[in-house]
Coordinates of C-alpha atoms and ligand atoms in Angstrom, one line a residue:
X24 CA 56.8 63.5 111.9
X25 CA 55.8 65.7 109.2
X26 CA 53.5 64.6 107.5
X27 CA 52.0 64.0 110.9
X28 CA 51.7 67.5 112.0
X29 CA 50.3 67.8 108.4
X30 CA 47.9 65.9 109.4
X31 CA 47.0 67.2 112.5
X32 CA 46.8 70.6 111.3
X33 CA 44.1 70.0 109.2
X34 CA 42.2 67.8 111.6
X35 CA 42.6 71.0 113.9
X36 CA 40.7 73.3 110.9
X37 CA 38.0 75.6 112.7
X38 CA 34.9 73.5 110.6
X39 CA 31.8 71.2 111.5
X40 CA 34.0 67.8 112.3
X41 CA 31.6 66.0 111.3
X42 CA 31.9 67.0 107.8
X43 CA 35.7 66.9 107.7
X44 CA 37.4 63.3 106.8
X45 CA 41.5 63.5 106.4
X46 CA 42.7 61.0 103.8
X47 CA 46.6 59.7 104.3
X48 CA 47.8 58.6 101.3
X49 CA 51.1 56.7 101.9
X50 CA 53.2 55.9 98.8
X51 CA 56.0 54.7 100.1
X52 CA 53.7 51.8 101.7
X53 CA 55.1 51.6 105.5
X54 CA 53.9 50.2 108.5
X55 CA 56.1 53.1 109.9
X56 CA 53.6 55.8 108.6
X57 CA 51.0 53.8 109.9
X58 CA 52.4 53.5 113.2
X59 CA 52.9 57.0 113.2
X60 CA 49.4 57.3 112.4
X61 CA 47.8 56.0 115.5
X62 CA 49.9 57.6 117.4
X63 CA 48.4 61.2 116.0
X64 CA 45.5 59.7 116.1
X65 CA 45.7 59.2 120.0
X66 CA 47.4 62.8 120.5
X67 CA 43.9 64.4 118.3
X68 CA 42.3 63.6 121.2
X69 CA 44.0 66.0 123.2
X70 CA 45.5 68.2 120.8
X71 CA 41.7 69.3 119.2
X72 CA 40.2 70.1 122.2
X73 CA 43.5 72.2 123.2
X74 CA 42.6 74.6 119.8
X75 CA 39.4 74.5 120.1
X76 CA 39.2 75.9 123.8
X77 CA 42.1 78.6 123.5
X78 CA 41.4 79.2 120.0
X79 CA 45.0 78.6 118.7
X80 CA 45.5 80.1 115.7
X81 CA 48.9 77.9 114.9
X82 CA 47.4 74.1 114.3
X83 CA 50.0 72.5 113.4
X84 CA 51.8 71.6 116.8
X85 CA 55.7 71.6 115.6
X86 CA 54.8 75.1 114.4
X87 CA 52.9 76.2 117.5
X88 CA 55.4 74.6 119.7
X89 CA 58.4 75.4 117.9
X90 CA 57.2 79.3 117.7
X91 CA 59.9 82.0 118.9
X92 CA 56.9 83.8 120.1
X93 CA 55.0 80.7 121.9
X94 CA 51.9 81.5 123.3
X95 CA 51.0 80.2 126.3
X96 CA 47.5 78.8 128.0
X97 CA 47.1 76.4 131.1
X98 CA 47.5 73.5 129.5
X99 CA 49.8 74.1 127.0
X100 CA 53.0 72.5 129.1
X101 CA 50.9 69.0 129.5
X102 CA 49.9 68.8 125.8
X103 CA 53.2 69.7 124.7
X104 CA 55.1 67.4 126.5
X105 CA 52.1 65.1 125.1
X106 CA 53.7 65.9 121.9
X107 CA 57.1 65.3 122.6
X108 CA 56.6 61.8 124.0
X109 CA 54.8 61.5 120.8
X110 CA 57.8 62.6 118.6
X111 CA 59.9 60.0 120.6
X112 CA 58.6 57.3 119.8
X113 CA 57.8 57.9 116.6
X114 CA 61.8 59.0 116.0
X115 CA 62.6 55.6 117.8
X116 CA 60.3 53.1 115.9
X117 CA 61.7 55.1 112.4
X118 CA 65.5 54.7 113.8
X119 CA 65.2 51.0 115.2
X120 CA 63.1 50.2 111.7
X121 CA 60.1 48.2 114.0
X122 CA 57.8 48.7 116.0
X123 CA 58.2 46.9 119.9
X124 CA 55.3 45.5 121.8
X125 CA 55.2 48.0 123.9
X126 CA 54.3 50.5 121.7
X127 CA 50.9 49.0 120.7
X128 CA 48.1 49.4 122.7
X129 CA 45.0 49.1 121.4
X130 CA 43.4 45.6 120.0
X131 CA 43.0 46.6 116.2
X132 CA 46.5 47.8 116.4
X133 CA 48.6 45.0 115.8
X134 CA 46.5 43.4 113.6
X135 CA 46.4 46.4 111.1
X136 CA 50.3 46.2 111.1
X137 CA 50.3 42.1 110.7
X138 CA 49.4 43.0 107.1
X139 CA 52.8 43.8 106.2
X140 CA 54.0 40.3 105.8
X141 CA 56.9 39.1 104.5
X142 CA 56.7 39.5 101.1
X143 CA 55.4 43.3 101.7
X144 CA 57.8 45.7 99.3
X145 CA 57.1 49.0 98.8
X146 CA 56.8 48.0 94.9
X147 CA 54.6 45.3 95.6
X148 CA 51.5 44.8 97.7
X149 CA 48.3 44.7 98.3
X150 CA 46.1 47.4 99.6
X151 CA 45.1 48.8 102.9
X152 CA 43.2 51.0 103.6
X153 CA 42.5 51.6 108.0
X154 CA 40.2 53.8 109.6
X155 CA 42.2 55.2 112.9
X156 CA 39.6 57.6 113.6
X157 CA 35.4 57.4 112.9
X158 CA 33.4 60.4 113.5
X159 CA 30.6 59.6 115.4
X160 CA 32.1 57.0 117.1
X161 CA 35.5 58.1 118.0
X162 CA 35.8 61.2 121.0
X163 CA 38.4 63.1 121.8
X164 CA 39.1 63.5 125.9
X165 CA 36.3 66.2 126.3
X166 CA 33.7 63.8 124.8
X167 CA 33.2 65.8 121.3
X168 CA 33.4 64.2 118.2
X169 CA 36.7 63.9 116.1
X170 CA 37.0 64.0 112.0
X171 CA 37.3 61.1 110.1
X172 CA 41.2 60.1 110.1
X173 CA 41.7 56.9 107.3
X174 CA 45.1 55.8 106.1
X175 CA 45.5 54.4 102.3
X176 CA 48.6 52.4 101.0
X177 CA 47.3 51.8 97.6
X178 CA 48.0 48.3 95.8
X179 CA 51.2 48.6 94.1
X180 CA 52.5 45.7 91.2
X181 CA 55.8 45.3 89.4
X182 CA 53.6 44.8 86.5
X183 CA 51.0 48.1 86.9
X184 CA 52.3 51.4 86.1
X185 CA 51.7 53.9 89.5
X186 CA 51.6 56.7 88.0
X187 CA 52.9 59.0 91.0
X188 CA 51.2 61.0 92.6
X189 CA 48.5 61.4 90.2
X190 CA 48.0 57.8 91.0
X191 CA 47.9 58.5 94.3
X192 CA 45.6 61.0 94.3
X193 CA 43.4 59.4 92.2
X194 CA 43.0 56.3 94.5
X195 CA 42.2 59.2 97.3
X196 CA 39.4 60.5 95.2
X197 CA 37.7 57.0 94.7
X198 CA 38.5 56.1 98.4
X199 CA 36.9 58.6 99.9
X200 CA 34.3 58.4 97.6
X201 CA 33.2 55.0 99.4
X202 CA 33.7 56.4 102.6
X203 CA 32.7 60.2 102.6
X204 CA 32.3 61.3 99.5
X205 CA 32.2 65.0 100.8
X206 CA 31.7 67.8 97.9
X207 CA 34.8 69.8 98.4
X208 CA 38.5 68.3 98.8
X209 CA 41.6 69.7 99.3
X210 CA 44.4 68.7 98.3
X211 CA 47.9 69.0 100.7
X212 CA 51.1 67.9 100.6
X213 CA 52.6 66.0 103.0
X214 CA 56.0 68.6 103.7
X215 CA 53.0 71.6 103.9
X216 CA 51.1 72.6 106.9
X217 CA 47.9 74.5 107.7
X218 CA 48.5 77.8 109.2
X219 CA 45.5 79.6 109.2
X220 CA 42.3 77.3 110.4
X221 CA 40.0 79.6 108.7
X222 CA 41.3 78.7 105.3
X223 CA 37.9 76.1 104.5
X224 CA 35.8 79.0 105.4
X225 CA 37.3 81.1 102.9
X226 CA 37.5 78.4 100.3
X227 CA 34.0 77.6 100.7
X228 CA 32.9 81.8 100.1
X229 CA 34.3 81.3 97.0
X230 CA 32.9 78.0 95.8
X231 CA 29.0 78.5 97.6
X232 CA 28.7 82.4 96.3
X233 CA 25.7 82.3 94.1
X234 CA 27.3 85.0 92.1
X235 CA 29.9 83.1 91.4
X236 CA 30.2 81.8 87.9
X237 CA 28.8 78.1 88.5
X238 CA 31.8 76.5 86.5
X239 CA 33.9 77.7 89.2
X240 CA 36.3 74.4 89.8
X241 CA 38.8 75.2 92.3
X242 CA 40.2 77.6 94.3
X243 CA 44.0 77.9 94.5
X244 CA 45.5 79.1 97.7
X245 CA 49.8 80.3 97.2
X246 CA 52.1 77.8 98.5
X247 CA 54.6 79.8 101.2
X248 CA 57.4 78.3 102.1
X249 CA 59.2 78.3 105.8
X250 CA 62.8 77.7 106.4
X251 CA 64.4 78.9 103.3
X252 CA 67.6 79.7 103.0
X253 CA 68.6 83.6 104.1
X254 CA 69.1 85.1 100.7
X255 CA 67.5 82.4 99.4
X256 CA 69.8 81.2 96.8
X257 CA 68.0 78.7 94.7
X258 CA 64.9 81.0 94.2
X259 CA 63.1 78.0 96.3
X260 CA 60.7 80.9 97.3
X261 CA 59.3 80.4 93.8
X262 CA 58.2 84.4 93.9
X263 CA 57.6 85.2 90.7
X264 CA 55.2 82.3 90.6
X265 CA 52.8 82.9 93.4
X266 CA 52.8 86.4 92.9
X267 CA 53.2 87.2 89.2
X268 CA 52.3 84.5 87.5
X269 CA 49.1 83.3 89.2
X270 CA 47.6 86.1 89.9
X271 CA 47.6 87.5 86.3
X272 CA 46.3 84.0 85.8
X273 CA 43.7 84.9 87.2
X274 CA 42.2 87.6 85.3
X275 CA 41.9 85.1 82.9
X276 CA 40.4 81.4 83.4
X277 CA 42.1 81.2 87.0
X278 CA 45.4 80.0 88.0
X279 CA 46.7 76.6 87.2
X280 CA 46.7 74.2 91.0
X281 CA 50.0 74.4 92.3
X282 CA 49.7 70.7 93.5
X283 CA 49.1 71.5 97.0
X284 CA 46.6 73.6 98.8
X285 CA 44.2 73.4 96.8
X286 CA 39.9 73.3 97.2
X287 CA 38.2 71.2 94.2
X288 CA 34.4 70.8 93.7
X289 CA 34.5 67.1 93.9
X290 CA 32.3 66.9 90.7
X291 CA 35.0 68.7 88.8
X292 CA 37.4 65.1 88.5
X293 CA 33.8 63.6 87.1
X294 CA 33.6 65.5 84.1
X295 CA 32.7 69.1 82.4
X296 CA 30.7 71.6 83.8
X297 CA 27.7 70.8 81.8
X298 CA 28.0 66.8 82.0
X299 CA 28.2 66.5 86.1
X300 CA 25.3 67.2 88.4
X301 CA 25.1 70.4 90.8
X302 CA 26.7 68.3 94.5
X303 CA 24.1 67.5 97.0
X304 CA 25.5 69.5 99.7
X305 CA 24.1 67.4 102.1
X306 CA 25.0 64.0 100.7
X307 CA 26.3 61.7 102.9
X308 CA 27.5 58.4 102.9
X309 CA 25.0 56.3 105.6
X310 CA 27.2 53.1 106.6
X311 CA 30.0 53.6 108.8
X312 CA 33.1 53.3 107.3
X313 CA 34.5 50.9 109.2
X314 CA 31.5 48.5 107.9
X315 CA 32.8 45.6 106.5
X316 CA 31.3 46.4 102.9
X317 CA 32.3 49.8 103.4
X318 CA 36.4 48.2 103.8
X319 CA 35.9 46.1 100.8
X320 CA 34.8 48.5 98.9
X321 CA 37.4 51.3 99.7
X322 CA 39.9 48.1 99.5
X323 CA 38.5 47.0 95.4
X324 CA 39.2 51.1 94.4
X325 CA 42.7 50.8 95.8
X326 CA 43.7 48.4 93.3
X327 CA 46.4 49.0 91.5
X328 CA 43.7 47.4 88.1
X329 CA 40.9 48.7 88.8
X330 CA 41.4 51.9 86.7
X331 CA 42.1 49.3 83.3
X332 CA 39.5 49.7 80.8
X333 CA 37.7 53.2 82.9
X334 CA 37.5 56.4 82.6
X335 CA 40.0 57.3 85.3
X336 CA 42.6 59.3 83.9
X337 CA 41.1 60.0 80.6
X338 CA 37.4 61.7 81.3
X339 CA 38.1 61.8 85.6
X340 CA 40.4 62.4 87.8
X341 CA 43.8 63.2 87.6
X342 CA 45.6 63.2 84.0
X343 CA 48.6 60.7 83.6
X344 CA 51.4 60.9 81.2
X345 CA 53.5 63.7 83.4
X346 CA 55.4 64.3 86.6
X347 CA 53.7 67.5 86.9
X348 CA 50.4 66.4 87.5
X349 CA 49.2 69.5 88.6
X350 CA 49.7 72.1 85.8
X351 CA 48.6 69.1 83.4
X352 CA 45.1 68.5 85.0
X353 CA 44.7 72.3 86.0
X354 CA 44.9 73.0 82.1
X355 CA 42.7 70.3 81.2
X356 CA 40.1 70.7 83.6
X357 CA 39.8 74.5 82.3
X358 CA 40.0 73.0 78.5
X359 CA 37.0 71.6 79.9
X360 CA 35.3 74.8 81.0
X361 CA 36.3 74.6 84.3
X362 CA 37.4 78.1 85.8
X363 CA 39.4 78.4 89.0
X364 CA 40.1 81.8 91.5
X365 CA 43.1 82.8 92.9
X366 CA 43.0 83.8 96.7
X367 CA 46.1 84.9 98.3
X368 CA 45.1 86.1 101.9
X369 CA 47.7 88.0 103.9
X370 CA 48.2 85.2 106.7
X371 CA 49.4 82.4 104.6
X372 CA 46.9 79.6 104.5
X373 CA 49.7 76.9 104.2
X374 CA 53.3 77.0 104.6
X375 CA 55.6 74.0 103.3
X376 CA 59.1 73.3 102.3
X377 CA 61.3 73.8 99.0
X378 CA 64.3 72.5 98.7
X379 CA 67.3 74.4 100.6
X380 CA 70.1 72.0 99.3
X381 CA 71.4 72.0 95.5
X382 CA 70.9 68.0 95.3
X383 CA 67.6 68.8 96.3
X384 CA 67.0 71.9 94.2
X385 CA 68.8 70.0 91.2
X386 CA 66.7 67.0 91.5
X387 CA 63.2 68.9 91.9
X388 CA 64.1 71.5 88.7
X389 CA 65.0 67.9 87.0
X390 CA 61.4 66.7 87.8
X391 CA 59.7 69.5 87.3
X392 CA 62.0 69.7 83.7
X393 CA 60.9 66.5 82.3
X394 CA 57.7 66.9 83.3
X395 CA 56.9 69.9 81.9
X396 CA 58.1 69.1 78.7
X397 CA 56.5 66.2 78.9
X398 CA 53.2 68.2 78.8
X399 CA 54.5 70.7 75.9
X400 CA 55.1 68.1 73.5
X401 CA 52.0 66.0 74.2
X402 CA 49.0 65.7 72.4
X403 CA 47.2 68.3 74.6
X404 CA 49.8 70.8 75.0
X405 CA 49.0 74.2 75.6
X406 CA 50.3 75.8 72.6
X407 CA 48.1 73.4 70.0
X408 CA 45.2 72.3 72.7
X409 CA 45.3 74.9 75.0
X410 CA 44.9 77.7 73.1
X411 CA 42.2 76.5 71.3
X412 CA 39.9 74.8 74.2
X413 CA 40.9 77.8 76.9
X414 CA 42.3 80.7 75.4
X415 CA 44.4 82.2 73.5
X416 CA 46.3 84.0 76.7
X417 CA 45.1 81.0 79.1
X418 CA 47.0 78.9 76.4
X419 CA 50.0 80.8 76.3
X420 CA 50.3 80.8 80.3
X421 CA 50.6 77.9 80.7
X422 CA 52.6 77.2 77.7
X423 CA 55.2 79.4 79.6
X424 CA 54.7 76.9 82.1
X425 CA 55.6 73.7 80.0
X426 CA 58.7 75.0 78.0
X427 CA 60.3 76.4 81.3
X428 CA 63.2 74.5 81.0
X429 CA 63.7 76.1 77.4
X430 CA 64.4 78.9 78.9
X431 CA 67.4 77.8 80.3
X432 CA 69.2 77.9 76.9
X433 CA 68.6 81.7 76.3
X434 CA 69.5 82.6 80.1
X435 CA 72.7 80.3 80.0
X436 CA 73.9 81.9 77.3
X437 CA 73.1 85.4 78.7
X438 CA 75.4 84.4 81.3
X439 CA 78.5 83.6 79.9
X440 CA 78.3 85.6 76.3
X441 CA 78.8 89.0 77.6
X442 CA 81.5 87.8 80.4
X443 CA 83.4 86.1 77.4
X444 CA 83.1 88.8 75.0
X445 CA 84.5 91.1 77.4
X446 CA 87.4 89.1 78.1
X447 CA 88.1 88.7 74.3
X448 CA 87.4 92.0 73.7
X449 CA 84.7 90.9 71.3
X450 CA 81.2 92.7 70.7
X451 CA 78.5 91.1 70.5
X452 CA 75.9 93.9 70.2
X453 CA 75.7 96.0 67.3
X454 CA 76.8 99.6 67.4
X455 CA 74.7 102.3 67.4
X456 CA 74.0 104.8 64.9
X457 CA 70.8 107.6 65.4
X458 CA 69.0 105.3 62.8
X459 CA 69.0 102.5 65.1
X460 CA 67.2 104.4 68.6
X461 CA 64.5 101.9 68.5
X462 CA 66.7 98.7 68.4
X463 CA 69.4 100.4 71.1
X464 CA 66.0 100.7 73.4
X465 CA 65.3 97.4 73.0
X466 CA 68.7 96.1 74.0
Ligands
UPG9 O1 55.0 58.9 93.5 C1 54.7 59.8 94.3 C2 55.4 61.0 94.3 C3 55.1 62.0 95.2 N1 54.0 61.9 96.0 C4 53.6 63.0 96.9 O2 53.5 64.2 96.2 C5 53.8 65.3 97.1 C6 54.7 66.3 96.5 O3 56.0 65.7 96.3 P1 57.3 66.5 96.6 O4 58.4 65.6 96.7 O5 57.1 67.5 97.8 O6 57.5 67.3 95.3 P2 57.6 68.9 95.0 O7 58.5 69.1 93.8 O8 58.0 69.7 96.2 O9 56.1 69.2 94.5 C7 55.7 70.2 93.7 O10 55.6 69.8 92.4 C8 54.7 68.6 92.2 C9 54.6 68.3 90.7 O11 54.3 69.4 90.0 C10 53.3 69.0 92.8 O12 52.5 67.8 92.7 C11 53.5 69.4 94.2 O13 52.2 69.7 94.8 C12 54.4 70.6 94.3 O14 54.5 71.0 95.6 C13 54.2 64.7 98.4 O15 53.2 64.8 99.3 C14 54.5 63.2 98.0 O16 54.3 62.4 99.1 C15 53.2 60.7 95.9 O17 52.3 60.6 96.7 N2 53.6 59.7 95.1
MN10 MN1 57.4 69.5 98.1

């Protein structure tokens, strides 16, 4: 259900719906998510028009429901018990593993989820790619439009690298380049939320300000976490990160993209500022996108080959080679002369999870480990590349970044050295004589 109130927090954002499309990308390649899927598509219906007409400020309807200070409008009993029905099956398809007849209403239903056939692994299959909501078609129960909703499993092969998630996004670019192809993307993960539904607004003050430097790329909103621990033990709050290190990023090139939340020029995965055109604001894709061509089209970019022998990963789109997509690309991009902002406003604009568990924590600072170094020791790695194609302080930023885990040598020994030399009545700092004020400072 997360990823559905993702979802539907987004779809709620106060902006023209017909220039907002929500792309799903589902990795994990279940006709669970899918089902899932048209289920919040069928709750949009009534779930838009709810925000829209009291002006909720909470879109995502686990938080707004869940609040300990609920507020409350005529219809907000109906629509939540809307919700909850929702939630139930959902919970029940995901516990009993399939989906009954019951559950599937509409015509197009059960032939979407026939696709998952018997030799359908999450390792290996083909695409699909399924419209659950058109704009301009599609109303919600007042009779107003509704935003694009599309769900992408990409092709997956034993014998094709994936990539992770810069796969995944990558396959999200090019899809909703068939469909959509809208100038500015965000990018969201699927354990965050929208909590503010101003956030494109302010995204998009930023990226159309004509006194903005026209290399501007992206703008990078904090990610906040809910839920965390009291005295948050693991540091899953990630502090010093959101509001040290980024925003003395910024006073340089711009932050690195935190991997969620966010707001890209489209043209900045096509190339460098000088190579890619100035978006057509207004460009817009004519055929439906439930057109046949359209589908086959959307269907061809999901292939798990059809990056071989392109310039996906190399000149566009995310950069492969690393877990931590994110920092890698960011860096890149501004190697590239792309230049990103910062904005941190005082309502979070999204809120999301960190881990709260140590197998969680442990296995996340494992990924984020290798990955990292991954990046320092590659052929564009901050220190060598960076410095040189951004500069010499964006270089060593995120150079700090990529030998993180290093770091963990110097504070483990920090930890036990002094304990142990106190037990063995050992020093291990010099003493100090007047000569040595500067040194005794230091320490
Ligand atoms: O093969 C994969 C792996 C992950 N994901 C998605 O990636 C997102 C982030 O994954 P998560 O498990 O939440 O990882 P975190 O460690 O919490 O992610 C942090 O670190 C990642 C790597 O730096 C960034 O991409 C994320 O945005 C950032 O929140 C989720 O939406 C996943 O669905 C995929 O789509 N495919
Ligand atoms: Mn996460």
């Amino acid at each position: 259900m997360g990823v559905v109130n993702t979802a539907l927090s987004v779809m709620a954002y106060d902006y023209p719906i017909e220039k907002l499309s929500v792309y799903l990308s589902d990795d994990g390649g279940s006709k669970l998510t899918l089902f899932a899927f048209m289920e919040a598509a069928r709750f949009a219906a009534h779930w838009l028009p709810y925000c829209r007409k009291n002006k909720v400020v909470e879109r995502c309807p686990k938080a707004h429901f869940g609040s300990s200070n609920p507020s409350r409008f005529p219809e907000t009993d109906q629509i939540k018990t809307m919700y909850e029905s929702m939630r139930v099956r959902v919970e029940n398809v995901i516990k009993r593993g399939s989906i009954s007849h019951d559950y599937i209403t509409k015509q197009g239903e059960s032939e979407a989820l026939s696709r998952w056939t018997d030799g359908f692994t999450p390792q290996n299959h083909p695409p699909v790619v399924q419209v659950l909501l058109e704009n301009g078609k599609d109303k919600d129960v007042t009779g107003h439009g509704v935003p694009n909703l599309v769900y992408i499993s990409r092709e997956k092969s034993t014998d094709s690298p994936h990539h992770f998630k810069a796969g995944a996004l990558n396959v999200l670019l090019r899809v909703s380049a068939t469909m959509t192809n809208a100038p500015v993307i965000l990018t969201l993960d699927s354990d965050m939320y929208s909590n503010d539904p101003q956030t494109p607004l302010r995204a998009l003050c930023y990226l159309l300000d004509p006194s903005m430097d026209p290399k501007l790329g992206y703008v990078q909103f904090p990610q906040v976490f809910h839920g965390i621990n009291k005295n948050d033990i693991y540091g899953g709050e990630l502090r010093h990160v959101f509001e040290v290190h980024l925003p003395g990023m910024d006073g340089l090139a711009g932050p690195t993209h935190a991997g969620s939340g966010g707001f890209f020029w489209r043209r900045v995965f096509y190339g460098c500022p000088s190579e890619t055109p100035e978006m057509n604001l207004d460009q817009r894709v004519s055929h439906s996108i439930k057109s046949r061509e359209v589908l086959a089209m959307a269907h061809h970019v999901a292939g798990c080959k059809y990056e071989n022998q392109t310039k996906w990963s190399r000149k566009m789109g995310f950069r492969y080679g690393t877990l931590v997509e994110d920092v890698y690309t960011s860096c890149l991009l501004q190697g590239e002369g792309w230049k990103s902002i910062y904005c941190n406003p005082k309502r979070p604009a999204f809120l999301g999870k960190s881990p709260i568990n140590l197998h969680d924590f442990l296995n996340q600072t494992m990924r984020w480990s290798v990955g990292l170094l991954e990046v320092a020791f590659s052929r564009y790695s901050p220190i060598t590349f960076g410095v040189r194609s951004i500069s010499l302080l964006s270089g060593l930023c995120f150079a700090h970044y990529t030998f993180w885990a290093i770091w963990a040598i110097p504070v483990t020994i920090y930890a036990f050295l002094p304990q142990l030399a106190l037990l063995n009545s050992a020093s291990i700092f010099p003493k100090v004589c007047p000569s040595m004020h500067p040194l005794a400072l230091y320490y």
